mmCIF file of C-alpha atoms in Angstrom:
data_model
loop_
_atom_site.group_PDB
_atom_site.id
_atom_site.type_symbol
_atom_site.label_atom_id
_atom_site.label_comp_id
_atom_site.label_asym_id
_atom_site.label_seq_id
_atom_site.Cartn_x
_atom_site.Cartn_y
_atom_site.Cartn_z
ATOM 1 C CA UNK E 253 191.592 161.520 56.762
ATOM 2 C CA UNK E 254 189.596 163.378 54.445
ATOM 3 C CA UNK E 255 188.111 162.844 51.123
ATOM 4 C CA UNK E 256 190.879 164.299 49.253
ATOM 5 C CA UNK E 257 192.555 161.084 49.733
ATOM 6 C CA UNK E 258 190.152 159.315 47.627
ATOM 7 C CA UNK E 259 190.297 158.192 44.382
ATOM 8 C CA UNK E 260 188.075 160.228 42.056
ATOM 9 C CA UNK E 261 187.531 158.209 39.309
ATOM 10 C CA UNK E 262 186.089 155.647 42.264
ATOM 11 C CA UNK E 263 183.817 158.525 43.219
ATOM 12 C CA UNK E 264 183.162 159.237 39.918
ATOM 13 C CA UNK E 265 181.749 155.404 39.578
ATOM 14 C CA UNK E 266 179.570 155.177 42.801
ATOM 15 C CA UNK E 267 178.140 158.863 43.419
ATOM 16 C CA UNK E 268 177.177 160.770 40.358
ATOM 17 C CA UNK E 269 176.940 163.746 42.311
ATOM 18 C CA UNK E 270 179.123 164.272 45.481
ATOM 19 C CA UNK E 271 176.530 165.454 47.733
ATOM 20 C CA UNK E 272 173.697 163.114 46.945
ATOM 21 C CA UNK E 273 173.664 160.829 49.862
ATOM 22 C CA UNK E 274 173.504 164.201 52.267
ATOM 23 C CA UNK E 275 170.378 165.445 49.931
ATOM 24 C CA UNK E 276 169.131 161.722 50.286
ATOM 25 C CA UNK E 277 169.892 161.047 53.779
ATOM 26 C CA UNK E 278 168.244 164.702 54.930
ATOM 27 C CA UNK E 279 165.165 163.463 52.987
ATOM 28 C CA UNK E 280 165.279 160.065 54.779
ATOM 29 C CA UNK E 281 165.351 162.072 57.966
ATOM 30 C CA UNK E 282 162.457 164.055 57.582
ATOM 31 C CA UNK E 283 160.435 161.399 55.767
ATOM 32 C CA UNK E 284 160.968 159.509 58.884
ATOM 33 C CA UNK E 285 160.254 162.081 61.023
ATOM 34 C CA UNK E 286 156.887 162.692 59.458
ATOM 35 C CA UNK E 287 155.711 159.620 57.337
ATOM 36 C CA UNK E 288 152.019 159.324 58.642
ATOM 37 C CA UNK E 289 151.797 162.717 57.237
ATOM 38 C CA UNK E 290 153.259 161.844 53.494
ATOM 39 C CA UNK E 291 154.708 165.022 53.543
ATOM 40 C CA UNK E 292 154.942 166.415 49.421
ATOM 41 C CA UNK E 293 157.574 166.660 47.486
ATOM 42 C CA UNK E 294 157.086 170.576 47.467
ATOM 43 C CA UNK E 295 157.402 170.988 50.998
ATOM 44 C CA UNK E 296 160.869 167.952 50.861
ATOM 45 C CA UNK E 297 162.287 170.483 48.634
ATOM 46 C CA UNK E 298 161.382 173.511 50.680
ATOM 47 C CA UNK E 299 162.923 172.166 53.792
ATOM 48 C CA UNK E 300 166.150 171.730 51.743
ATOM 49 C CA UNK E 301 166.296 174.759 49.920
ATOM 50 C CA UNK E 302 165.809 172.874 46.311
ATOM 51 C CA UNK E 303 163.584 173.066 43.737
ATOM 52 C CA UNK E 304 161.068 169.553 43.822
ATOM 53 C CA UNK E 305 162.237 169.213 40.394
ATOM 54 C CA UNK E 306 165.817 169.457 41.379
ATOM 55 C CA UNK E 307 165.122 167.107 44.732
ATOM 56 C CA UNK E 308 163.396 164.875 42.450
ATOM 57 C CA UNK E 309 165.724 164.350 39.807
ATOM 58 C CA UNK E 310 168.454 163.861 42.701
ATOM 59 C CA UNK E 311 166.783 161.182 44.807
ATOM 60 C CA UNK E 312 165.575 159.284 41.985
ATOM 61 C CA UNK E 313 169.120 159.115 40.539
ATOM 62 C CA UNK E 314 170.216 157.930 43.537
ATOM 63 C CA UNK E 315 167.612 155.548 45.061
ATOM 64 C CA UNK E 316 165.804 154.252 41.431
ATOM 65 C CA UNK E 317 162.621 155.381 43.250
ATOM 66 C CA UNK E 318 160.961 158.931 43.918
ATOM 67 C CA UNK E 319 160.662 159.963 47.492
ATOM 68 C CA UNK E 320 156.949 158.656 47.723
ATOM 69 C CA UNK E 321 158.032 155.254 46.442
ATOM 70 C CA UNK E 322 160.880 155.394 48.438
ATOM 71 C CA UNK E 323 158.524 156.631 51.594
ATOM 72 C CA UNK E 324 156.140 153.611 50.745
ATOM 73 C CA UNK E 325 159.307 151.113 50.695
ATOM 74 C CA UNK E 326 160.766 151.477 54.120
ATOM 75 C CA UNK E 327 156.929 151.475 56.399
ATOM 76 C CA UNK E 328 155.954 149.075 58.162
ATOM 77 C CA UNK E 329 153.518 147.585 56.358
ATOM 78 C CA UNK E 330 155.360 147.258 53.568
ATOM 79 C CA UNK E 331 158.520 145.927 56.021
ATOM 80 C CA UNK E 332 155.347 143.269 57.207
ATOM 81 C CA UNK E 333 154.815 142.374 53.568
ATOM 82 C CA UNK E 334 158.455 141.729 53.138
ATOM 83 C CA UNK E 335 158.341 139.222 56.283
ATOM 84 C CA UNK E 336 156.208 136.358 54.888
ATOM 85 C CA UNK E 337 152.740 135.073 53.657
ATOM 86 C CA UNK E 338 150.091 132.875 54.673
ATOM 87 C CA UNK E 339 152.548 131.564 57.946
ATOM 88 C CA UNK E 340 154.580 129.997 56.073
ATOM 89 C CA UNK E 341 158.046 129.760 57.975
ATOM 90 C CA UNK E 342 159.477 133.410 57.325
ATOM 91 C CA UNK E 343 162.909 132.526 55.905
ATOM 92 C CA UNK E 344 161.719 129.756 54.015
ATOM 93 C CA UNK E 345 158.957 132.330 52.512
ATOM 94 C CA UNK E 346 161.646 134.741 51.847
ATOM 95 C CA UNK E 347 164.227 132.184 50.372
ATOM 96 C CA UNK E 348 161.222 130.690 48.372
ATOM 97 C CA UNK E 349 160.465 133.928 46.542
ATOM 98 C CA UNK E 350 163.488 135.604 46.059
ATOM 99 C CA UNK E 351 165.831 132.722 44.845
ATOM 100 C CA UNK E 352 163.202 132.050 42.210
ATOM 101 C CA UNK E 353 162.521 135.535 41.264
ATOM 102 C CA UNK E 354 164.220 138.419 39.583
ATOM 103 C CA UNK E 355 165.661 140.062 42.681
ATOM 104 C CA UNK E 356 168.043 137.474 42.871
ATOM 105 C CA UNK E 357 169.616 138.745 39.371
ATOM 106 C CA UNK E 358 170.580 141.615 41.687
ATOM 107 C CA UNK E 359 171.727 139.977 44.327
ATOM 108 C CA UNK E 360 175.539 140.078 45.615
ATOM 109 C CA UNK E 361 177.090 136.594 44.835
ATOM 110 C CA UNK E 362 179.047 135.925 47.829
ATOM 111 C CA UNK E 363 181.929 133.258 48.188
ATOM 112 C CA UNK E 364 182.746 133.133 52.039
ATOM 113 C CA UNK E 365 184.756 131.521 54.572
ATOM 114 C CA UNK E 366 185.223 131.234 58.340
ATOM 115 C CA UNK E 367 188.008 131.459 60.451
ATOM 116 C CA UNK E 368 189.306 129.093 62.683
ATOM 117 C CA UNK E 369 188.305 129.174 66.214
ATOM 118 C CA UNK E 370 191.814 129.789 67.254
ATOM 119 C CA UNK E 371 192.440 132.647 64.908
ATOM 120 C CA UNK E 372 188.812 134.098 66.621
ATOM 121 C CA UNK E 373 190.469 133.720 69.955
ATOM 122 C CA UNK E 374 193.833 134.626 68.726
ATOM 123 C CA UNK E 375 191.710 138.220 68.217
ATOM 124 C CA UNK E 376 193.241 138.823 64.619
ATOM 125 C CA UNK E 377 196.963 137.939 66.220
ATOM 126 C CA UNK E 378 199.411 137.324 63.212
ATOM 127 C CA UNK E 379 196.701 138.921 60.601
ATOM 128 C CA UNK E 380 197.793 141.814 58.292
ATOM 129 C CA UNK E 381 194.682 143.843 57.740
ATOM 130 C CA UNK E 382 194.487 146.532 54.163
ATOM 131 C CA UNK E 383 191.820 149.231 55.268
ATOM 132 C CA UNK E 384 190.866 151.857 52.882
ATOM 133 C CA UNK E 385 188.245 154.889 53.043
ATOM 134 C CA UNK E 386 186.092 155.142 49.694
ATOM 135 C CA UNK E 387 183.191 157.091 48.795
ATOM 136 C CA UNK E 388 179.834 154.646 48.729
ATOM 137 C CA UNK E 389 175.716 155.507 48.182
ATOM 138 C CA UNK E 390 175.364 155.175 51.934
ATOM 139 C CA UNK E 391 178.108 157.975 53.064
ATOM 140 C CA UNK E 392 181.546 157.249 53.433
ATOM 141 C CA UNK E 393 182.562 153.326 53.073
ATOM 142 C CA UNK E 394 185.422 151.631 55.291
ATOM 143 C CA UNK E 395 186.741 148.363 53.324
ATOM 144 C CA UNK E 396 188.891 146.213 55.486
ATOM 145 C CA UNK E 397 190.654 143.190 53.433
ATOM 146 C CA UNK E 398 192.778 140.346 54.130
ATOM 147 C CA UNK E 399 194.374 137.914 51.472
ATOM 148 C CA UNK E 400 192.033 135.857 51.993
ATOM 149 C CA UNK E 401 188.871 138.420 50.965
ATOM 150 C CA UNK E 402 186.897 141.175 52.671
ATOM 151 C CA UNK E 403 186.789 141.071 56.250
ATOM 152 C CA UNK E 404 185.170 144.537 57.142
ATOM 153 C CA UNK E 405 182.753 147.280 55.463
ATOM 154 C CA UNK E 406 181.768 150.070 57.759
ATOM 155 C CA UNK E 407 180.219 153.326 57.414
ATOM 156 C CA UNK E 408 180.590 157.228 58.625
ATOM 157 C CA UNK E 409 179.325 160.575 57.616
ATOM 158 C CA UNK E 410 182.367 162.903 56.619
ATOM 159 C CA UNK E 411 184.898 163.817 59.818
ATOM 160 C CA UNK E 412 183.896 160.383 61.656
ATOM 161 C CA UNK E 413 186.096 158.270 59.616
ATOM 162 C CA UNK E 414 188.542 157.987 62.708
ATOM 163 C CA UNK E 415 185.779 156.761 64.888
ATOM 164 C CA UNK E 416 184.719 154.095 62.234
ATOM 165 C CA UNK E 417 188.244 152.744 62.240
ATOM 166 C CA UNK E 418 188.509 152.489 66.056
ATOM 167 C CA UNK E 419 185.094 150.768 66.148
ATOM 168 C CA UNK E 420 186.116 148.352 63.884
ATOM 169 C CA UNK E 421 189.793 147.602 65.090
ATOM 170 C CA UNK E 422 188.558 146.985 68.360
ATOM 171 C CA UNK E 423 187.179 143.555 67.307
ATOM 172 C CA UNK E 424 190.810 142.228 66.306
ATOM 173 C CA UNK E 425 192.742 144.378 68.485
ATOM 174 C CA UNK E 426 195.727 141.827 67.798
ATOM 175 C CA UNK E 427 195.934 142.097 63.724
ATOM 176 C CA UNK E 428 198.257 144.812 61.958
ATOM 177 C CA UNK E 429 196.510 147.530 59.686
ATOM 178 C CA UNK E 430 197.840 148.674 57.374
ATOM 179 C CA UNK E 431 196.242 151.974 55.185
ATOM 180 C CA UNK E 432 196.189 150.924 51.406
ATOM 181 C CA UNK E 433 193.551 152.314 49.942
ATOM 182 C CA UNK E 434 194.567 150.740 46.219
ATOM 183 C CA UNK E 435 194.136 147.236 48.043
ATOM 184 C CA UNK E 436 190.930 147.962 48.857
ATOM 185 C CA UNK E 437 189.256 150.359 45.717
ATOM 186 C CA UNK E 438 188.792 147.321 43.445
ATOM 187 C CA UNK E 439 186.388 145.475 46.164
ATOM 188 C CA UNK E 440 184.373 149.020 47.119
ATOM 189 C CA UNK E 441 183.919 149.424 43.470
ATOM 190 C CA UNK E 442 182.994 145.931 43.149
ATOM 191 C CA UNK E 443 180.484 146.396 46.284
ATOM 192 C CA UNK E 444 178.592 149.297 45.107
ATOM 193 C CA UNK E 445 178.442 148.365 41.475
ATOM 194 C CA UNK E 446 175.209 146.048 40.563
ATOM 195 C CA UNK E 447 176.476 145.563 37.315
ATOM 196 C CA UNK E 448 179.630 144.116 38.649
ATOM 197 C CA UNK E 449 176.703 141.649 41.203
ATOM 198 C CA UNK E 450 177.565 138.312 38.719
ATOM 199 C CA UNK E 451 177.773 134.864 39.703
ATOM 200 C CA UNK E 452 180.530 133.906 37.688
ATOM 201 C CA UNK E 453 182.884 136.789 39.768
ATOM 202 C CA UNK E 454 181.905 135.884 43.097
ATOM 203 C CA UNK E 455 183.133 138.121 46.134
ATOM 204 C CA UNK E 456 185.589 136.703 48.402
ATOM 205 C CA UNK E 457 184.304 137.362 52.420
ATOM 206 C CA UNK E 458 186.105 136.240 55.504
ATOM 207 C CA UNK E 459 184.079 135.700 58.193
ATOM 208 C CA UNK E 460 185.711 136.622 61.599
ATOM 209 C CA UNK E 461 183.666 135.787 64.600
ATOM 210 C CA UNK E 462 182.650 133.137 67.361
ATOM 211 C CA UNK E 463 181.128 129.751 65.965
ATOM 212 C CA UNK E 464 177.644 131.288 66.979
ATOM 213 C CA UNK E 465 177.831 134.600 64.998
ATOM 214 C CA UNK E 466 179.091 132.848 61.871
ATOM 215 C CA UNK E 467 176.306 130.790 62.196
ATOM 216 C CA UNK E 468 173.869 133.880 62.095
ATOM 217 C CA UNK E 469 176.015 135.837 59.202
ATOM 218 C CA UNK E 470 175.542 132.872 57.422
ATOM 219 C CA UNK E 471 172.073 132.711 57.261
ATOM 220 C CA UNK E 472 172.089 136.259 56.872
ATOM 221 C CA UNK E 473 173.518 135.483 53.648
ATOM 222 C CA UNK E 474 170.803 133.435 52.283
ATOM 223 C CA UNK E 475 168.375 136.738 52.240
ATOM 224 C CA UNK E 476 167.602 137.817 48.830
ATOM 225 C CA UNK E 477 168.172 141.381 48.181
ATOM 226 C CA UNK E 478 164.253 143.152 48.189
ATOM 227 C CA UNK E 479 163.597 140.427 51.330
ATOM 228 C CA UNK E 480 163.701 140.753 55.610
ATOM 229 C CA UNK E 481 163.522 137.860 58.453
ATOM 230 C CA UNK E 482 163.003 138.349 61.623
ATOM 231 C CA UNK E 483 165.822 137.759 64.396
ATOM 232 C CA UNK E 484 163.179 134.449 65.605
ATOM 233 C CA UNK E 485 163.027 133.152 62.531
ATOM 234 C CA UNK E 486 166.981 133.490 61.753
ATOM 235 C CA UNK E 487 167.321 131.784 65.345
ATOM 236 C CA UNK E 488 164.828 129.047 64.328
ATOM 237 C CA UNK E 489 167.057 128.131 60.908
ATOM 238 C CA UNK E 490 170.490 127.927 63.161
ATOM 239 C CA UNK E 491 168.641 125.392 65.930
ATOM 240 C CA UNK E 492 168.200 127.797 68.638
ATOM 241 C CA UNK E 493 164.700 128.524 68.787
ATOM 242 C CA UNK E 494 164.727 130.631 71.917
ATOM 243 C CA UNK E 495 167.886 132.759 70.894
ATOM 244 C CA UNK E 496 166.117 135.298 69.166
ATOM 245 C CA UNK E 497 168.020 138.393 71.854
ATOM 246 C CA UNK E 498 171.532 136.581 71.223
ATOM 247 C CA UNK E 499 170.801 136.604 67.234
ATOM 248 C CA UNK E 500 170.109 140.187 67.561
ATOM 249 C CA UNK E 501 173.485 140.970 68.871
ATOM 250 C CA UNK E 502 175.465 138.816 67.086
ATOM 251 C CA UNK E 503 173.048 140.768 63.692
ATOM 252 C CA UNK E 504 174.762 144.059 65.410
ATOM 253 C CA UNK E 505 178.300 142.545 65.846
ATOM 254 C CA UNK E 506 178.327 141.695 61.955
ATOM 255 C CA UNK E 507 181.648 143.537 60.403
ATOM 256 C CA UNK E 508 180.881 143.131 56.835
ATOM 257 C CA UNK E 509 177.361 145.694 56.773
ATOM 258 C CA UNK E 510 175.584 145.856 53.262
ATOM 259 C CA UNK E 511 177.604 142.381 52.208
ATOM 260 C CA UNK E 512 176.465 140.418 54.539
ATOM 261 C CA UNK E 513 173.128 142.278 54.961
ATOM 262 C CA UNK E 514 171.977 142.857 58.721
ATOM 263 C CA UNK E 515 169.561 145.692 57.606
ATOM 264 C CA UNK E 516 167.390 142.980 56.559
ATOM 265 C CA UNK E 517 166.734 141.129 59.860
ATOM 266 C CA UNK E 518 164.015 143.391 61.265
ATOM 267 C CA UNK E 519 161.972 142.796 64.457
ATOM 268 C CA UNK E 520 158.796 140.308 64.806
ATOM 269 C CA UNK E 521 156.485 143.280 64.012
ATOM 270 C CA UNK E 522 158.347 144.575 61.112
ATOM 271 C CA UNK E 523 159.769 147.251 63.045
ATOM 272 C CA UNK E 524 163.486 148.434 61.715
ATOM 273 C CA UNK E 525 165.037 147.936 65.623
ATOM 274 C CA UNK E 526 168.655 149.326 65.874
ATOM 275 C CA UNK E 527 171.505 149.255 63.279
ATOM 276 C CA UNK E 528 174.953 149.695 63.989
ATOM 277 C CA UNK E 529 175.950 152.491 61.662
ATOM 278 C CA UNK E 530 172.537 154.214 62.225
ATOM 279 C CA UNK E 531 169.116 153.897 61.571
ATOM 280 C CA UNK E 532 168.710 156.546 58.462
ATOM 281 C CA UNK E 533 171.605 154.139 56.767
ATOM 282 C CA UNK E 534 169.425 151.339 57.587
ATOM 283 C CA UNK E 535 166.538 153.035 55.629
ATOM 284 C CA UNK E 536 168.379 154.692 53.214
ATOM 285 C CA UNK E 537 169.475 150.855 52.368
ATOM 286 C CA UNK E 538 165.966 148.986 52.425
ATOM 287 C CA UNK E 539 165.097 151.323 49.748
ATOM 288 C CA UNK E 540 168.101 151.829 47.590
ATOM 289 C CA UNK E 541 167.393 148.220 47.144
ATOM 290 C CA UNK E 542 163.950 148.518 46.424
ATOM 291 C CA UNK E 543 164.468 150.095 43.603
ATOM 292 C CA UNK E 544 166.922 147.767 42.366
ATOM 293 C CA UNK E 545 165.259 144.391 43.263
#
């Protein structure tokens, strides 16, 4: 699979410029590496071989922010900022401010549903699954739908599009897939699209997972976009106060990433923890929406 099987007037839609995300991401990387140091724009572009006009102008078409803005949106005291105020419950904070504020305007409106128990157990037996590989701001985007809505969004850099398939087959190792990438174009351009992010056109999700990590996608889905929880206080909201290590996994086992957004459960401190599809996708998230919220 390459990305001569996608369509281009999809990429066209999502990624101005083709090799964006790599700029982006390779700035992530090294802002990461060295973000105590607030390394310059001049020396960003020097480690890439641009000019900092050039790097400029790409990241900020990108990410809505310039790569000190950007820098300053994914620390950790800004990630601690994010996580409350004045200890007030930290979901409840983060509900309180962003459903009454304007980063809910750019918010995904999400209609879901769960499956039944036995169709978990029945591990996607008897369920025809449309995968397609699409071009997103966060690298290459996996969308996995069923006629009932999107089941799956993954994510690989270029040549690890087989590996992101496995990965996510191996959770319904029972259901048929099918490769239809015009079944699944309308929701990745739907996805990646904030002008398309309208309550009246909700997006159709299927949840497929144990009772327990429904529970904790579910409250995932409350975040506001521009927001974080921790994994304790996401534990606290389902009734398990002490289950903060199994909410973490079942954060990691989510198959719908960005949709049903696990980059914004963080650790206690504020710390960014693990992510499935990587931390630098993690970042590059946390601040694409920064400069959207």
């Amino acid at each position: 699979m390459t990305l001569a099987h996608f369509d281009p007037a999809l990429a066209r839609d999502i990624t101005p410029e083709d090799s964006d995300y790599n700029t982006v991401c390779r700035v992530i990387e090294l802002l990461t590496e060295d973000y105590q140091a607030q390394p310059s724009l001049e020396r960003l572009a020097g480690e890439l071989g641009q000019s900092p006009t050039q790097l400029q102008k790409t990241f900020t078409r990108w990410a809505g922010l310039s790569p000190k803005a950007f820098l300053q949106a994914v620390t950790l005291d800004h990630a601690k900022r994010l996580l409350g105020r004045e200890g007030m419950p930290l979901l409840d904070t983060s509900l309180e401010v962003g459903l009454s504020g304007p980063s809910r305007l750019h918010d995904l409106f999400v209609t879901h549903e769960a499956m039944s128990p036995g169709e978990w157990k029945a591990k996607g037996a008897g369920l025809e699954i449309r995968y397609g590989f699409h071009p997103s701001p966060f690298g290459i985007a996996l969308v996995m739908v069923t006629p009932r809505g999107l089941s799956g969004l993954a994510f690989s850099d270029e040549g690890g599009e087989r590996a992101a398939f496995e990965d996510m087959a191996r959770r319904w190792p029972n259901a048929r897939y099918v490769e239809d990438s015009a079944a699944t174009a309308p929701y990745a351009a739907r996805i990646f699209d904030a002008q398309r992010w309208r309550q009246e056109e909700p997006l159709r999700v299927v949840l497929i997972g144990t009772d327990f990590q429904i529970r904790v996608w579910e409250q995932l889905l409350k975040i506001p976009m521009g927001r974080a929880v921790t994994y304790s206080s996401i534990a606290g909201h389902i009734g398990q106060p002490t289950a903060s290590r199994a909410v973490g996994a079942a954060v990691g086992a989510n198959p719908i990433s960005f949709v049903v957004p696990c980059h914004r459960a963080l650790g206690k401190s504020g710390a960014l923890t693990g992510y499935h599809w990587g931390l630098t996708r993690k970042r590059a998230m946390l601040g694409w929406e920064a400069g959207k919220a």
